[in-house]
Coordinates of C-alpha atoms in Angstrom, one line a residue:
X1 CA 45.5 -46.4 -37.3
X2 CA 43.7 -49.2 -35.3
X3 CA 44.5 -52.2 -37.5
X4 CA 48.1 -52.4 -38.5
X5 CA 48.8 -53.5 -42.1
X6 CA 50.6 -56.6 -40.9
X7 CA 47.3 -57.8 -39.3
X8 CA 45.5 -57.8 -42.7
X9 CA 45.0 -61.2 -44.2
X10 CA 46.3 -62.1 -47.7
X11 CA 44.3 -60.3 -50.3
X12 CA 42.6 -58.0 -47.7
X13 CA 42.8 -54.3 -48.5
X14 CA 42.1 -51.3 -46.2
X15 CA 39.2 -49.3 -47.7
X16 CA 38.8 -46.6 -45.0
X17 CA 40.1 -45.8 -41.5
X18 CA 38.5 -43.1 -39.4
X19 CA 37.8 -41.7 -35.9
X20 CA 34.4 -40.7 -34.6
X21 CA 33.2 -37.3 -35.9
X22 CA 34.8 -34.2 -34.5
X23 CA 31.5 -33.1 -33.0
X24 CA 32.4 -35.3 -30.0
X25 CA 35.1 -32.7 -29.1
X26 CA 32.8 -29.7 -29.0
X27 CA 31.9 -30.2 -25.3
X28 CA 35.5 -30.8 -24.2
X29 CA 36.7 -27.8 -26.1
X30 CA 34.2 -25.5 -24.5
X31 CA 35.1 -27.0 -21.1
X32 CA 38.7 -26.2 -21.8
X33 CA 38.0 -22.6 -22.7
X34 CA 35.6 -22.0 -19.7
X35 CA 38.0 -23.6 -17.3
X36 CA 41.0 -21.5 -18.5
X37 CA 38.9 -18.3 -18.3
X38 CA 37.6 -19.2 -14.9
X39 CA 41.1 -20.1 -13.7
X40 CA 42.4 -16.8 -15.0
X41 CA 39.6 -14.9 -13.3
X42 CA 40.1 -16.7 -10.0
X43 CA 43.8 -16.0 -10.1
X44 CA 43.2 -12.4 -10.9
X45 CA 40.7 -11.8 -8.1
X46 CA 42.8 -13.5 -5.3
X47 CA 44.1 -10.5 -3.4
X48 CA 47.9 -10.2 -3.4
X49 CA 48.1 -9.0 0.2
X50 CA 46.0 -12.0 1.5
X51 CA 48.2 -14.2 3.7
X52 CA 47.1 -17.4 2.0
X53 CA 47.3 -16.0 -1.5
X54 CA 50.0 -18.4 -2.6
X55 CA 48.0 -21.4 -1.3
X56 CA 44.8 -20.1 -2.8
X57 CA 46.5 -19.8 -6.3
X58 CA 47.9 -23.3 -5.9
X59 CA 44.5 -24.6 -5.0
X60 CA 42.9 -22.9 -8.1
X61 CA 45.6 -24.3 -10.4
X62 CA 45.3 -27.9 -8.9
X63 CA 41.5 -27.8 -9.2
X64 CA 41.8 -26.5 -12.8
X65 CA 44.2 -29.2 -13.8
X66 CA 42.0 -31.9 -12.3
X67 CA 38.9 -30.6 -14.1
X68 CA 40.8 -30.1 -17.4
X69 CA 41.9 -33.7 -17.2
X70 CA 38.4 -35.0 -16.5
X71 CA 36.4 -32.8 -18.8
X72 CA 38.8 -32.2 -21.7
X73 CA 41.9 -34.4 -21.8
X74 CA 40.1 -37.8 -21.1
X75 CA 37.3 -37.2 -23.7
X76 CA 40.0 -36.2 -26.2
X77 CA 42.0 -39.4 -25.5
X78 CA 38.8 -41.5 -25.8
X79 CA 38.0 -39.9 -29.2
X80 CA 41.6 -40.3 -30.4
X81 CA 41.8 -43.9 -29.3
X82 CA 38.5 -44.9 -30.9
X83 CA 38.9 -46.0 -34.5
X84 CA 37.0 -47.7 -37.2
X85 CA 38.7 -49.6 -40.1
X86 CA 36.8 -50.9 -43.1
X87 CA 38.6 -53.5 -45.1
X88 CA 37.5 -55.8 -48.0
X89 CA 36.9 -58.6 -45.5
X90 CA 35.8 -57.0 -42.2
X91 CA 34.7 -54.0 -40.2
X92 CA 36.8 -53.3 -37.1
X93 CA 35.8 -51.1 -34.2
X94 CA 38.6 -50.4 -31.7
X95 CA 38.2 -48.5 -28.5
X96 CA 40.1 -47.9 -25.3
X97 CA 42.9 -45.8 -23.9
X98 CA 44.7 -48.0 -21.4
X99 CA 42.7 -51.2 -22.1
X100 CA 41.9 -52.0 -25.7
X101 CA 38.7 -53.5 -26.9
X102 CA 38.3 -54.6 -30.5
X103 CA 35.2 -55.8 -32.3
X104 CA 35.5 -57.3 -35.8
X105 CA 32.6 -58.1 -38.0
X106 CA 33.3 -60.3 -41.0
X107 CA 31.6 -59.0 -44.2
X108 CA 30.1 -62.5 -44.7
X109 CA 28.3 -62.2 -41.4
X110 CA 26.7 -58.8 -42.0
X111 CA 22.9 -59.0 -42.5
X112 CA 21.8 -55.4 -42.5
X113 CA 23.5 -52.0 -42.7
X114 CA 21.5 -48.9 -41.9
X115 CA 22.1 -45.3 -40.9
X116 CA 20.2 -42.6 -39.0
X117 CA 20.8 -38.8 -39.0
X118 CA 19.3 -36.0 -37.1
X119 CA 18.9 -32.6 -38.8
X120 CA 22.1 -31.3 -37.2
X121 CA 24.0 -34.5 -38.0
X122 CA 22.9 -34.1 -41.6
X123 CA 24.4 -30.6 -41.7
X124 CA 27.6 -31.9 -40.1
X125 CA 27.8 -35.0 -42.3
X126 CA 27.7 -37.6 -39.5
X127 CA 25.3 -40.0 -38.1
X128 CA 24.6 -43.3 -36.4
X129 CA 25.6 -46.5 -38.2
X130 CA 23.7 -49.8 -37.3
X131 CA 25.2 -53.1 -38.4
X132 CA 23.3 -56.3 -37.8
X133 CA 25.3 -59.4 -38.0
X134 CA 24.8 -63.1 -37.5
X135 CA 27.5 -63.1 -34.7
X136 CA 27.2 -63.0 -30.9
X137 CA 26.5 -59.3 -30.5
X138 CA 23.7 -59.3 -33.1
X139 CA 23.5 -55.6 -33.6
X140 CA 26.2 -53.0 -33.2
X141 CA 25.2 -49.3 -33.1
X142 CA 28.0 -46.8 -33.5
X143 CA 27.3 -43.1 -33.1
X144 CA 29.0 -40.1 -34.7
X145 CA 30.3 -41.8 -37.8
X146 CA 31.8 -39.1 -40.1
X147 CA 30.7 -39.1 -43.8
X148 CA 28.0 -41.6 -42.8
X149 CA 26.4 -42.0 -46.2
X150 CA 29.7 -42.8 -47.9
X151 CA 30.6 -45.3 -45.1
X152 CA 27.2 -46.9 -45.3
X153 CA 27.3 -47.2 -49.1
X154 CA 30.9 -48.6 -49.0
X155 CA 30.0 -51.1 -46.3
X156 CA 26.9 -52.2 -48.2
X157 CA 28.9 -52.6 -51.4
X158 CA 31.5 -54.7 -49.5
X159 CA 28.7 -56.9 -48.0
X160 CA 27.2 -57.5 -51.4
X161 CA 30.7 -58.4 -52.8
X162 CA 31.3 -60.8 -49.9
X163 CA 27.9 -62.5 -50.4
X164 CA 28.6 -62.8 -54.2
X165 CA 32.1 -64.2 -53.4
X166 CA 33.7 -61.2 -55.1
X167 CA 36.6 -59.3 -53.7
X168 CA 37.2 -55.7 -54.8
X169 CA 34.4 -56.0 -57.4
X170 CA 36.1 -59.0 -59.2

């Protein structure tokens, strides 16, 4: 996904790879539906005998495509190009569509792992993951992590293994 296998170090294993939770796509999906319905209604109500009907329809379609791009396509691309990879040695956060930004937190530098969930997030199984490290950034807060409790438990286990000098529980 965001960390190719050939970038893993010797003995490093991929534990989990995932995107942000699908709830980030709810708003863009509703924008898509509303824009398509509004475009259809606008095209339907433009009178056929109006002398500028063709240009009116073209204007409606151009505006719809622009708004679909801004409100639906770009958020989808951001979601699709945001990835998290948890390996035995590091936690990698990769974001960006045209420009790529990658943060890697070595397991040996992680001090604290915590999670927060609202009531709705608990029902959806996602939440906010906070990772405090001894690195430059100090604290990284990532929202909309799917299966937050599993990710937090796995990350905590890997941090404990790294601090004990164990790899894969050995």
